[in-house]
Tab-separated table of C-alpha atoms in Angstrom:
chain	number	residue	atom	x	y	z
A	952	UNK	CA	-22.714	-26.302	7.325
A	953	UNK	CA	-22.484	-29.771	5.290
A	954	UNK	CA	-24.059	-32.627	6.927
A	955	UNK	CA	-24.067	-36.691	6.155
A	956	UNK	CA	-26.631	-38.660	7.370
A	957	UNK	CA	-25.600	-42.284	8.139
A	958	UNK	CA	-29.064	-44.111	8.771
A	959	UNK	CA	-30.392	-47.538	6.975
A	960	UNK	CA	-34.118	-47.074	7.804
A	961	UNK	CA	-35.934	-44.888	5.072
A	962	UNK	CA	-38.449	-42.655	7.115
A	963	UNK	CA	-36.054	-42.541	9.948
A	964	UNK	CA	-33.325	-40.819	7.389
A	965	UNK	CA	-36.264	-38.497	6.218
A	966	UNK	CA	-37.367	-37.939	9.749
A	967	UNK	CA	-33.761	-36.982	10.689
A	968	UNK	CA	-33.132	-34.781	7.760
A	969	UNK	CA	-36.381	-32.452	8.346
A	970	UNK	CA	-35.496	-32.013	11.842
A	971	UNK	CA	-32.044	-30.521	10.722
A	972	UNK	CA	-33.629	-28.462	7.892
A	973	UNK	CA	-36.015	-27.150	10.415
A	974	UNK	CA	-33.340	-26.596	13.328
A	975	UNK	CA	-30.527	-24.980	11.401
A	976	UNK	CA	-31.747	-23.422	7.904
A	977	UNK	CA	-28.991	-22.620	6.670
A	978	UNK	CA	-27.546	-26.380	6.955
A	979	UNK	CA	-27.609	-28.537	3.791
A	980	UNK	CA	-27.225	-32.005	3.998
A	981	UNK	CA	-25.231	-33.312	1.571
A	982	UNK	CA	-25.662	-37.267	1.678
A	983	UNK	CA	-28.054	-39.691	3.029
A	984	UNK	CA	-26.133	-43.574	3.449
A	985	UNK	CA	-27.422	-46.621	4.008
A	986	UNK	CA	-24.285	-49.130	4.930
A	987	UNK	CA	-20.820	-49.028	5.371
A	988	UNK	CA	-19.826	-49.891	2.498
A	989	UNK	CA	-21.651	-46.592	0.852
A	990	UNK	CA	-20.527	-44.558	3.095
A	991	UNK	CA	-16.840	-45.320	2.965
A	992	UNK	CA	-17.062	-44.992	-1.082
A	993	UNK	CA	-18.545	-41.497	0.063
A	994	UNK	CA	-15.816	-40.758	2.381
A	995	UNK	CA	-12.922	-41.342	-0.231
A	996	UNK	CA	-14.601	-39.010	-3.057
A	997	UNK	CA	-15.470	-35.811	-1.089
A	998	UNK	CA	-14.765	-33.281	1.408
A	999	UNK	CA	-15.009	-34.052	4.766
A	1000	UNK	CA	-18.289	-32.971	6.108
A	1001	UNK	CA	-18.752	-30.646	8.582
A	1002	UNK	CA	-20.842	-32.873	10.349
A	1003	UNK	CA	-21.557	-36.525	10.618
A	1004	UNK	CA	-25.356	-37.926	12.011
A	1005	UNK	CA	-24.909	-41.279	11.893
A	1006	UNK	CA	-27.115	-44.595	13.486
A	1007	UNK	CA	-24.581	-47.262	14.614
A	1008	UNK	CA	-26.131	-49.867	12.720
A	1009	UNK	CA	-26.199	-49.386	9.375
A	1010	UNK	CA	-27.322	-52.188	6.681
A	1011	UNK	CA	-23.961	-53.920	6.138
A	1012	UNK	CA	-22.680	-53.132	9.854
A	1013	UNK	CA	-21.705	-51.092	12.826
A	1014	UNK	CA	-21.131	-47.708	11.596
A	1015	UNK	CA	-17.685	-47.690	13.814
A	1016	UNK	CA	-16.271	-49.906	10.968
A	1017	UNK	CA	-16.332	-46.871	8.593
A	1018	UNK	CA	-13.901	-44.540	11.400
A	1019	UNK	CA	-11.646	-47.533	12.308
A	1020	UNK	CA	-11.162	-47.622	8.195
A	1021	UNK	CA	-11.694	-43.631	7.322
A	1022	UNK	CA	-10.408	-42.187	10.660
A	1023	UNK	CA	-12.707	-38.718	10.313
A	1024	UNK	CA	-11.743	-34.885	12.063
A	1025	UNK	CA	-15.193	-33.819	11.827
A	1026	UNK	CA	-18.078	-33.964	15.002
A	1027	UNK	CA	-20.130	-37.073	14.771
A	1028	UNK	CA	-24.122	-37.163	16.692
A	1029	UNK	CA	-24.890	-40.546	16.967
A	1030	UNK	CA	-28.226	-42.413	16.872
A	1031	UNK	CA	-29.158	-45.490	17.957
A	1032	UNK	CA	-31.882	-47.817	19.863
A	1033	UNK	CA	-29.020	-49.611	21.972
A	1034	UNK	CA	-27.166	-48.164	24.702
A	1035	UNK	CA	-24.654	-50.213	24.951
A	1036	UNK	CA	-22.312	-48.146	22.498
A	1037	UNK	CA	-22.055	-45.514	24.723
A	1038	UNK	CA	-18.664	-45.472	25.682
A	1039	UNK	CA	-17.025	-46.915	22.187
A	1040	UNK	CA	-19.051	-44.133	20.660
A	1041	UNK	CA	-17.073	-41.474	22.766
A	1042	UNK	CA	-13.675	-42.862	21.141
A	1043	UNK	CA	-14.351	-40.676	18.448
A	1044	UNK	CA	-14.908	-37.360	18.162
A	1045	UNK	CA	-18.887	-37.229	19.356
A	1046	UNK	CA	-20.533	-34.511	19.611
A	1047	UNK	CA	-23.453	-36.740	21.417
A	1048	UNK	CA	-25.240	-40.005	22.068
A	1049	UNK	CA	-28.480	-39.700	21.279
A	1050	UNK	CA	-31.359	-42.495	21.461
A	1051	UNK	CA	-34.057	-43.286	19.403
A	1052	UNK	CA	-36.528	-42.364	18.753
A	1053	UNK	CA	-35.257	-38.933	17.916
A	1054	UNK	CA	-36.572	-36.023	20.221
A	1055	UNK	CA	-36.290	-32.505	18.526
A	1056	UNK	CA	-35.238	-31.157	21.890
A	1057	UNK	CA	-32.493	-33.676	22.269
A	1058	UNK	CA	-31.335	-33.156	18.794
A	1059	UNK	CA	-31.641	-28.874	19.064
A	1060	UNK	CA	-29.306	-29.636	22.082
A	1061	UNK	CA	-26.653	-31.876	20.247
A	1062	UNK	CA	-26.515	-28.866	17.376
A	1063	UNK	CA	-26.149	-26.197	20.045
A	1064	UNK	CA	-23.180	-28.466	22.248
A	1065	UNK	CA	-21.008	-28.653	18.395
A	1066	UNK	CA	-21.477	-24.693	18.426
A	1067	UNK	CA	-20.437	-24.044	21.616
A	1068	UNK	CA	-17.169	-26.838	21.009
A	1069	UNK	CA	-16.750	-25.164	17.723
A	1070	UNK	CA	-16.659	-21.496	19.120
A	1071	UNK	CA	-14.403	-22.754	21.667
A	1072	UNK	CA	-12.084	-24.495	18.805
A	1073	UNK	CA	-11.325	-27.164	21.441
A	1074	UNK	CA	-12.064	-30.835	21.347
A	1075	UNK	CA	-11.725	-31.806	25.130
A	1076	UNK	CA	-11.594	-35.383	25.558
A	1077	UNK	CA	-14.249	-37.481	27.866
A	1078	UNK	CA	-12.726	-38.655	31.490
A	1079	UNK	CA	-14.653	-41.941	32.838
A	1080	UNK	CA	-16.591	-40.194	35.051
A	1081	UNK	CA	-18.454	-38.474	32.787
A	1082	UNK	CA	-18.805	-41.154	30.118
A	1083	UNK	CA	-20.185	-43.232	33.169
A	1084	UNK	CA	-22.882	-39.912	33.244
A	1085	UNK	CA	-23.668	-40.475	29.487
A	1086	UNK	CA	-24.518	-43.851	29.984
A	1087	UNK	CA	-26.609	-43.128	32.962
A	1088	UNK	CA	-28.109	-40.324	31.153
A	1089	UNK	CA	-29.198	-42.543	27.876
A	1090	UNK	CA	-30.075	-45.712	30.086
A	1091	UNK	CA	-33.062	-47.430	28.148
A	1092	UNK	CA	-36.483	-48.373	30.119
A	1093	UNK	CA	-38.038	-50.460	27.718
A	1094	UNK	CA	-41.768	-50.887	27.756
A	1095	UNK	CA	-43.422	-53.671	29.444
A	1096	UNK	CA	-46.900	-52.844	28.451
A	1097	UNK	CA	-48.792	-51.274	25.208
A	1098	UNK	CA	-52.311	-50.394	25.523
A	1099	UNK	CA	-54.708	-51.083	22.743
A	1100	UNK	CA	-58.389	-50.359	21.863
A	1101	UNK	CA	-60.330	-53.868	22.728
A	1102	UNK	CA	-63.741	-53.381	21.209
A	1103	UNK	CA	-65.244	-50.477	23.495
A	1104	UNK	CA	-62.559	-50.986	26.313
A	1105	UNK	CA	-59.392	-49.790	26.362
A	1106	UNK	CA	-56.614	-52.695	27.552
A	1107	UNK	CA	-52.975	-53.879	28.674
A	1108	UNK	CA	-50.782	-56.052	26.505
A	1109	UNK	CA	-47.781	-57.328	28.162
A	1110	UNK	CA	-44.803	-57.345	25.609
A	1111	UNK	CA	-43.865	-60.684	26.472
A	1112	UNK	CA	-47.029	-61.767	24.642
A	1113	UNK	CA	-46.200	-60.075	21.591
A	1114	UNK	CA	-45.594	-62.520	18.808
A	1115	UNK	CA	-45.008	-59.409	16.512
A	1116	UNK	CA	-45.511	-55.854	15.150
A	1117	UNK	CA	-46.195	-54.697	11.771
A	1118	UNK	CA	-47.525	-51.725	9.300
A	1119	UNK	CA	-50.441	-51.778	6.942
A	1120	UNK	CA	-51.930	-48.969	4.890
A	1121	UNK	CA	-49.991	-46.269	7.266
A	1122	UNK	CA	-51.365	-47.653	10.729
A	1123	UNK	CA	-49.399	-50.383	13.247
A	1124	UNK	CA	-50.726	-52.956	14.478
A	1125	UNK	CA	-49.398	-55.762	17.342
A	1126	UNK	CA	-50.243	-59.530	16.680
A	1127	UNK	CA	-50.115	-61.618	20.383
A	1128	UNK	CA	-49.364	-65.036	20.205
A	1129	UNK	CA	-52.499	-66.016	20.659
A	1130	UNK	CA	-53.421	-64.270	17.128
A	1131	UNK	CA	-55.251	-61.394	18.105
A	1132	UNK	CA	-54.673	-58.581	16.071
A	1133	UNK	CA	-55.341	-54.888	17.925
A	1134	UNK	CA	-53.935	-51.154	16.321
A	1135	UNK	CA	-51.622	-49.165	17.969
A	1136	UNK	CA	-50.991	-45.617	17.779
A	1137	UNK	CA	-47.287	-45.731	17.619
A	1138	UNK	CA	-45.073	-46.388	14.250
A	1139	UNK	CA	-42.490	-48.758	14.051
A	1140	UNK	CA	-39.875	-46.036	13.721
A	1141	UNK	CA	-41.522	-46.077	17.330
A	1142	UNK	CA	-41.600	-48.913	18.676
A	1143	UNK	CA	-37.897	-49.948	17.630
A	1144	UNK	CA	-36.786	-47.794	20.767
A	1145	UNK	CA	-39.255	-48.894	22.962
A	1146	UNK	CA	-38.937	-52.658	22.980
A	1147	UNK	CA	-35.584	-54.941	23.962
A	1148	UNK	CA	-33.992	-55.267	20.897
A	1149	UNK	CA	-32.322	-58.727	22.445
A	1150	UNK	CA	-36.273	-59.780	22.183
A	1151	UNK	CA	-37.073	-58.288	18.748
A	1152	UNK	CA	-35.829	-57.373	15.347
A	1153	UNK	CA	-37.177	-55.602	12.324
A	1154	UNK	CA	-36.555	-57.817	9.805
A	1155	UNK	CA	-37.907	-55.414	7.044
A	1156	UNK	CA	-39.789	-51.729	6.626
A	1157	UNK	CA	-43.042	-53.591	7.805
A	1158	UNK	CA	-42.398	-56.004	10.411
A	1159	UNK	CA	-40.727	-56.216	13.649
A	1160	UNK	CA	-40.860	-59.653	14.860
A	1161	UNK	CA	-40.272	-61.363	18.217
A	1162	UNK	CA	-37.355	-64.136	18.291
A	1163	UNK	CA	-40.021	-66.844	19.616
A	1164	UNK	CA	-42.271	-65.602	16.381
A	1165	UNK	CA	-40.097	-67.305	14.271
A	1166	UNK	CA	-41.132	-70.529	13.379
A	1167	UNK	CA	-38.848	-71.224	10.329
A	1168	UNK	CA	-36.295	-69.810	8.196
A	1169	UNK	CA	-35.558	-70.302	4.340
A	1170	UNK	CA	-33.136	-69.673	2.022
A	1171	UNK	CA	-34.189	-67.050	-0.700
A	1172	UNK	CA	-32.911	-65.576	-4.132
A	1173	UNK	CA	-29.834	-63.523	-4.161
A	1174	UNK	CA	-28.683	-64.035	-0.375
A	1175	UNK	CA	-31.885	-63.171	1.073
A	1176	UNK	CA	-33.986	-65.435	3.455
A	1177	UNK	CA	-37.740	-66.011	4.239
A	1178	UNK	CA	-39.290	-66.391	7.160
A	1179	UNK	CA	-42.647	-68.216	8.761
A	1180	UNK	CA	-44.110	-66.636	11.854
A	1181	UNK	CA	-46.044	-68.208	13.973
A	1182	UNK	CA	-49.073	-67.080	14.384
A	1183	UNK	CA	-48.973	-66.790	10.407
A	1184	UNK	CA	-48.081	-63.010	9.048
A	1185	UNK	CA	-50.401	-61.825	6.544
A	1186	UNK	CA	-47.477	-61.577	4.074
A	1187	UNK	CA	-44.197	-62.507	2.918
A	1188	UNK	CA	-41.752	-61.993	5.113
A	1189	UNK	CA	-38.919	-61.490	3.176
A	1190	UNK	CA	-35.277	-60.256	4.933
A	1191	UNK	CA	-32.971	-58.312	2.013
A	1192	UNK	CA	-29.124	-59.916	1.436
A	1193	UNK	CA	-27.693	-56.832	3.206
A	1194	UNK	CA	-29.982	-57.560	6.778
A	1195	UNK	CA	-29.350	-60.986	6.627
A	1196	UNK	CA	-26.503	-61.182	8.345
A	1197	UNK	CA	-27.354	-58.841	11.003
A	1198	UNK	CA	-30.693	-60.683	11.186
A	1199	UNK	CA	-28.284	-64.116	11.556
A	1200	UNK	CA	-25.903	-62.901	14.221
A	1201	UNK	CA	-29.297	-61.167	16.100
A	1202	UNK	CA	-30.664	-65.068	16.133
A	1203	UNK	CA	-27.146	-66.343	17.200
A	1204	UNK	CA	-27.066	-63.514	20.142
């Protein structure tokens, strides 16, 4: 079996990949794509996959650009944080819906649902009722609390006073808008399904920031843009040309 991998975020796309190697061995996976506009070039120079695993939003843009342009035969898993794509998602040929972060069990069931579909050589389409179900079914309960190590203690931190979230020297850490900086076991990879994405964005591999955290925003070389935190990051926080614009419309939400 062929797979592509449609997924922007580098340790997610690795993350993704090993749990396919380790549920079906004999599976190779062919391509790993960032955007849309790599994955179309893809598309137009090779065989059709046998399967597609693909996040919605990609670098450049929603990932339903590339079948509204490259109308595919082949299954299609998708990934995503956001719910909300549900039932466009089902207007192709989906094999599922499933929500990061990525379970193994959720992912071992996907694989198992295209065998059975491909044994039965039958593509039955989705009624409303049971794309009402799916959404149901993948309906996202974000948290409202992380705890953290406070000294000896052990303590709540509402999100809402979350300024920020980032990665240093492989651990996480939050930053509250007071400026207190406390570790956290999860990764970002993590976190991105955990938190209301209407609320925060991950404006590169390190940070995910919180749309009151942004306390200015500057134009940088070749497209990209800079921005100031408040409280102050520890680094440059620097957004590449291709996540600007999602970064842009996210602001403009």
């Amino acid at each position: 079996m062929r797979v592509v991998v449609f997924e922007d975020e580098k340790l997610a796309s690795e993350r993704l990949i090993e749990l396919i190697q380790e549920l079906k061995p004999q599976a190779e996976v062919v391509a790993s794509l960032k955007s849309v506009e790599a994955a179309l070039l893809w598309l137009d120079n090779n065989p059709e996959p046998d399967l597609l695993v693909s996040d919605i939003q990609l670098l450049d843009g929603s990932s339903f650009e590339i079948f509204e342009q490259n109308p595919i035969k082949c299954p299609v898993i998708f990934t995503t944080a956001y719910n909300e794509y549900a039932i466009k998602a089902f207007e192709v040929n989906s094999v599922d819906y499933l929500l990061k972060p990525i379970q193994k069990e959720k992912l071992a069931n996907a694989l198992l649902k295209l065998e059975e579909r491909q044994a039965e050589a039958v593509v039955s389409p989705l009624d409303i009722d049971q794309i009402r179900q799916v959404i149901q079914g993948t309906s996202v309960e974000y948290k409202s609390r992380f705890l953290v190590k406070f000294g000896q203690r052990i303590k709540a931190i509402p999100v809402e006073q979350i300024a920020y979230f980032f990665s240093q020297d492989k651990l996480t850490y939050l930053v509250t808008f007071e400026g207190k900086k406390l570790p956290l076991d999860q990764p970002l990879e993590e976190l991105e399904g955990l938190i209301n994405p209407k609320n925060y964005f991950r404006v590169n591999r390190k940070y995910i920031v919180h749309f009151d955290a942004v306390s200015d925003i500057h134009p940088y070389f070749k497209g990209r843009v800079k921005l100031q935190l408040e409280p102050d990051a520890q680094d440059d926080i620097v957004i590449s040309s291709e996540k600007t614009p999602l970064f842009k419309q996210w602001l403009d939400s």
